[in-house]
């Protein structure tokens, strides 16, 4: 089945450390992939999305993600995290045969000041 | 302001007492969806709707009902709530979720005792 998976459940970093959160997908062909962020007590907000073209996608708040087709990956990165990046991060991709989204299980990021 | 509005934000109820969580969007989106969020399980789709009077089951539809009588509204109905439906619920809408992603509401935290 087409899906996305996130293997990091909880990541703890100090401020200014670099971040990379993993997301793997199991789709064939063209894929649209998304990263969402959920700050504590809030709803999900779109960070960035990959539609086609340049595999390096820039999002809000200094986040970026790279689509690597050969590795079936769409990892989220940030060169230097801040305490305010403490949140849960979700990768998402389309569902089979439907204009719909499937979400990964999420990665909780804790940034220590 | 373009938004998805859910009500109530918090709800405590007793087992078996029917309840409805309302969801409304003002963006003229065709697609609407309900997700539940549980620790360690991420977001799981309950139901989604492709347009008025067109709905389909998601991953965890048992114990839930939905209706889409108007384009803007997509209420979630729990006919006989049970404690295992204690969760954080999100409504979402989109013009084309597999392409542009979803816009999420602020969430409803439901506790069934």
PDB file of N, CA, C and O in Angstrom, chain B residues 77-104:
ATOM      1  N   UNK B  77     -20.335  12.658  14.091  1.00  0.00           N
ATOM      2  CA  UNK B  77     -21.338  12.191  15.045  1.00  0.00           C
ATOM      3  C   UNK B  77     -20.857  10.914  15.722  1.00  0.00           C
ATOM      4  O   UNK B  77     -20.437   9.963  15.056  1.00  0.00           O
ATOM      5  N   UNK B  78     -20.915  10.929  17.044  1.00  0.00           N
ATOM      6  CA  UNK B  78     -20.641   9.727  17.822  1.00  0.00           C
ATOM      7  C   UNK B  78     -21.969   9.314  18.441  1.00  0.00           C
ATOM      8  O   UNK B  78     -22.452   9.945  19.384  1.00  0.00           O
ATOM      9  N   UNK B  79     -22.564   8.243  17.912  1.00  0.00           N
ATOM     10  CA  UNK B  79     -23.897   7.841  18.348  1.00  0.00           C
ATOM     11  C   UNK B  79     -23.875   7.306  19.790  1.00  0.00           C
ATOM     12  O   UNK B  79     -24.780   7.592  20.574  1.00  0.00           O
ATOM     13  N   UNK B  80     -22.853   6.551  20.109  1.00  0.00           N
ATOM     14  CA  UNK B  80     -22.741   5.976  21.449  1.00  0.00           C
ATOM     15  C   UNK B  80     -21.264   5.965  21.844  1.00  0.00           C
ATOM     16  O   UNK B  80     -20.591   4.938  21.728  1.00  0.00           O
ATOM     17  N   UNK B  81     -20.776   7.098  22.307  1.00  0.00           N
ATOM     18  CA  UNK B  81     -19.334   7.224  22.580  1.00  0.00           C
ATOM     19  C   UNK B  81     -18.856   6.215  23.620  1.00  0.00           C
ATOM     20  O   UNK B  81     -19.581   5.881  24.575  1.00  0.00           O
ATOM     21  N   UNK B  82     -17.630   5.761  23.434  1.00  0.00           N
ATOM     22  CA  UNK B  82     -17.005   4.861  24.399  1.00  0.00           C
ATOM     23  C   UNK B  82     -15.648   5.450  24.790  1.00  0.00           C
ATOM     24  O   UNK B  82     -15.098   6.296  24.072  1.00  0.00           O
ATOM     25  N   UNK B  83     -15.092   5.016  25.916  1.00  0.00           N
ATOM     26  CA  UNK B  83     -13.814   5.578  26.387  1.00  0.00           C
ATOM     27  C   UNK B  83     -12.686   5.484  25.361  1.00  0.00           C
ATOM     28  O   UNK B  83     -11.790   6.330  25.359  1.00  0.00           O
ATOM     29  N   UNK B  84     -12.707   4.477  24.487  1.00  0.00           N
ATOM     30  CA  UNK B  84     -11.624   4.364  23.497  1.00  0.00           C
ATOM     31  C   UNK B  84     -11.734   5.414  22.382  1.00  0.00           C
ATOM     32  O   UNK B  84     -10.878   5.475  21.484  1.00  0.00           O
ATOM     33  N   UNK B  85     -12.769   6.230  22.448  1.00  0.00           N
ATOM     34  CA  UNK B  85     -12.884   7.342  21.509  1.00  0.00           C
ATOM     35  C   UNK B  85     -12.383   8.654  22.121  1.00  0.00           C
ATOM     36  O   UNK B  85     -12.456   9.705  21.486  1.00  0.00           O
ATOM     37  N   UNK B  86     -11.862   8.554  23.325  1.00  0.00           N
ATOM     38  CA  UNK B  86     -11.170   9.696  23.919  1.00  0.00           C
ATOM     39  C   UNK B  86      -9.957  10.009  23.061  1.00  0.00           C
ATOM     40  O   UNK B  86      -9.090   9.151  22.851  1.00  0.00           O
ATOM     41  N   UNK B  87      -9.905  11.218  22.545  1.00  0.00           N
ATOM     42  CA  UNK B  87      -8.860  11.549  21.572  1.00  0.00           C
ATOM     43  C   UNK B  87      -8.916  13.025  21.243  1.00  0.00           C
ATOM     44  O   UNK B  87      -9.790  13.759  21.715  1.00  0.00           O
ATOM     45  N   UNK B  88      -7.965  13.447  20.429  1.00  0.00           N
ATOM     46  CA  UNK B  88      -7.961  14.802  19.862  1.00  0.00           C
ATOM     47  C   UNK B  88      -8.403  14.684  18.411  1.00  0.00           C
ATOM     48  O   UNK B  88      -7.795  13.937  17.641  1.00  0.00           O
ATOM     49  N   UNK B  89      -9.451  15.410  18.064  1.00  0.00           N
ATOM     50  CA  UNK B  89     -10.038  15.298  16.735  1.00  0.00           C
ATOM     51  C   UNK B  89      -9.773  16.567  15.930  1.00  0.00           C
ATOM     52  O   UNK B  89      -9.914  17.684  16.431  1.00  0.00           O
ATOM     53  N   UNK B  90      -9.430  16.354  14.661  1.00  0.00           N
ATOM     54  CA  UNK B  90      -9.200  17.480  13.757  1.00  0.00           C
ATOM     55  C   UNK B  90     -10.054  17.334  12.516  1.00  0.00           C
ATOM     56  O   UNK B  90     -10.112  16.261  11.896  1.00  0.00           O
ATOM     57  N   UNK B  91     -10.671  18.431  12.149  1.00  0.00           N
ATOM     58  CA  UNK B  91     -11.357  18.544  10.868  1.00  0.00           C
ATOM     59  C   UNK B  91     -10.420  19.261   9.905  1.00  0.00           C
ATOM     60  O   UNK B  91      -9.614  20.112  10.324  1.00  0.00           O
ATOM     61  N   UNK B  92     -10.512  18.929   8.626  1.00  0.00           N
ATOM     62  CA  UNK B  92      -9.647  19.550   7.637  1.00  0.00           C
ATOM     63  C   UNK B  92     -10.397  19.706   6.329  1.00  0.00           C
ATOM     64  O   UNK B  92     -11.337  18.947   6.052  1.00  0.00           O
ATOM     65  N   UNK B  93      -9.983  20.663   5.523  1.00  0.00           N
ATOM     66  CA  UNK B  93     -10.608  20.844   4.215  1.00  0.00           C
ATOM     67  C   UNK B  93      -9.559  21.199   3.178  1.00  0.00           C
ATOM     68  O   UNK B  93      -8.457  21.657   3.514  1.00  0.00           O
ATOM     69  N   UNK B  94      -9.918  21.006   1.911  1.00  0.00           N
ATOM     70  CA  UNK B  94      -8.976  21.273   0.826  1.00  0.00           C
ATOM     71  C   UNK B  94      -9.695  21.307  -0.513  1.00  0.00           C
ATOM     72  O   UNK B  94     -10.752  20.694  -0.673  1.00  0.00           O
ATOM     73  N   UNK B  95      -9.083  22.008  -1.467  1.00  0.00           N
ATOM     74  CA  UNK B  95      -9.539  21.934  -2.856  1.00  0.00           C
ATOM     75  C   UNK B  95      -9.076  20.622  -3.492  1.00  0.00           C
ATOM     76  O   UNK B  95      -9.790  20.033  -4.312  1.00  0.00           O
ATOM     77  N   UNK B  96      -7.903  20.173  -3.103  1.00  0.00           N
ATOM     78  CA  UNK B  96      -7.327  18.948  -3.659  1.00  0.00           C
ATOM     79  C   UNK B  96      -6.246  18.458  -2.705  1.00  0.00           C
ATOM     80  O   UNK B  96      -5.072  18.773  -2.878  1.00  0.00           O
ATOM     81  N   UNK B  97      -6.614  17.685  -1.700  1.00  0.00           N
ATOM     82  CA  UNK B  97      -5.664  17.358  -0.624  1.00  0.00           C
ATOM     83  C   UNK B  97      -4.413  16.638  -1.087  1.00  0.00           C
ATOM     84  O   UNK B  97      -3.337  16.880  -0.538  1.00  0.00           O
ATOM     85  N   UNK B  98      -4.525  15.774  -2.069  1.00  0.00           N
ATOM     86  CA  UNK B  98      -3.345  15.064  -2.545  1.00  0.00           C
ATOM     87  C   UNK B  98      -2.381  15.962  -3.280  1.00  0.00           C
ATOM     88  O   UNK B  98      -1.219  15.601  -3.497  1.00  0.00           O
ATOM     89  N   UNK B  99      -2.830  17.150  -3.647  1.00  0.00           N
ATOM     90  CA  UNK B  99      -1.992  18.075  -4.416  1.00  0.00           C
ATOM     91  C   UNK B  99      -1.544  19.253  -3.559  1.00  0.00           C
ATOM     92  O   UNK B  99      -0.367  19.623  -3.561  1.00  0.00           O
ATOM     93  N   UNK B 100      -2.458  19.851  -2.820  1.00  0.00           N
ATOM     94  CA  UNK B 100      -2.116  21.064  -2.073  1.00  0.00           C
ATOM     95  C   UNK B 100      -2.136  20.849  -0.568  1.00  0.00           C
ATOM     96  O   UNK B 100      -1.787  21.745   0.185  1.00  0.00           O
ATOM     97  N   UNK B 101      -2.547  19.655  -0.100  1.00  0.00           N
ATOM     98  CA  UNK B 101      -2.616  19.418   1.330  1.00  0.00           C
ATOM     99  C   UNK B 101      -3.921  19.904   1.925  1.00  0.00           C
ATOM    100  O   UNK B 101      -4.789  20.414   1.227  1.00  0.00           O
ATOM    101  N   UNK B 102      -4.058  19.707   3.227  1.00  0.00           N
ATOM    102  CA  UNK B 102      -5.254  20.108   3.948  1.00  0.00           C
ATOM    103  C   UNK B 102      -4.997  21.359   4.785  1.00  0.00           C
ATOM    104  O   UNK B 102      -3.884  21.597   5.239  1.00  0.00           O
ATOM    105  N   UNK B 103      -6.077  22.112   5.015  1.00  0.00           N
ATOM    106  CA  UNK B 103      -6.107  23.163   6.032  1.00  0.00           C
ATOM    107  C   UNK B 103      -6.864  22.600   7.216  1.00  0.00           C
ATOM    108  O   UNK B 103      -7.966  22.072   7.056  1.00  0.00           O
ATOM    109  N   UNK B 104      -6.264  22.719   8.399  1.00  0.00           N
ATOM    110  CA  UNK B 104      -6.823  22.083   9.588  1.00  0.00           C
ATOM    111  C   UNK B 104      -7.555  23.072  10.490  1.00  0.00           C
ATOM    112  O   UNK B 104      -7.187  24.248  10.587  1.00  0.00           O
TER     113      UNK B 104
END
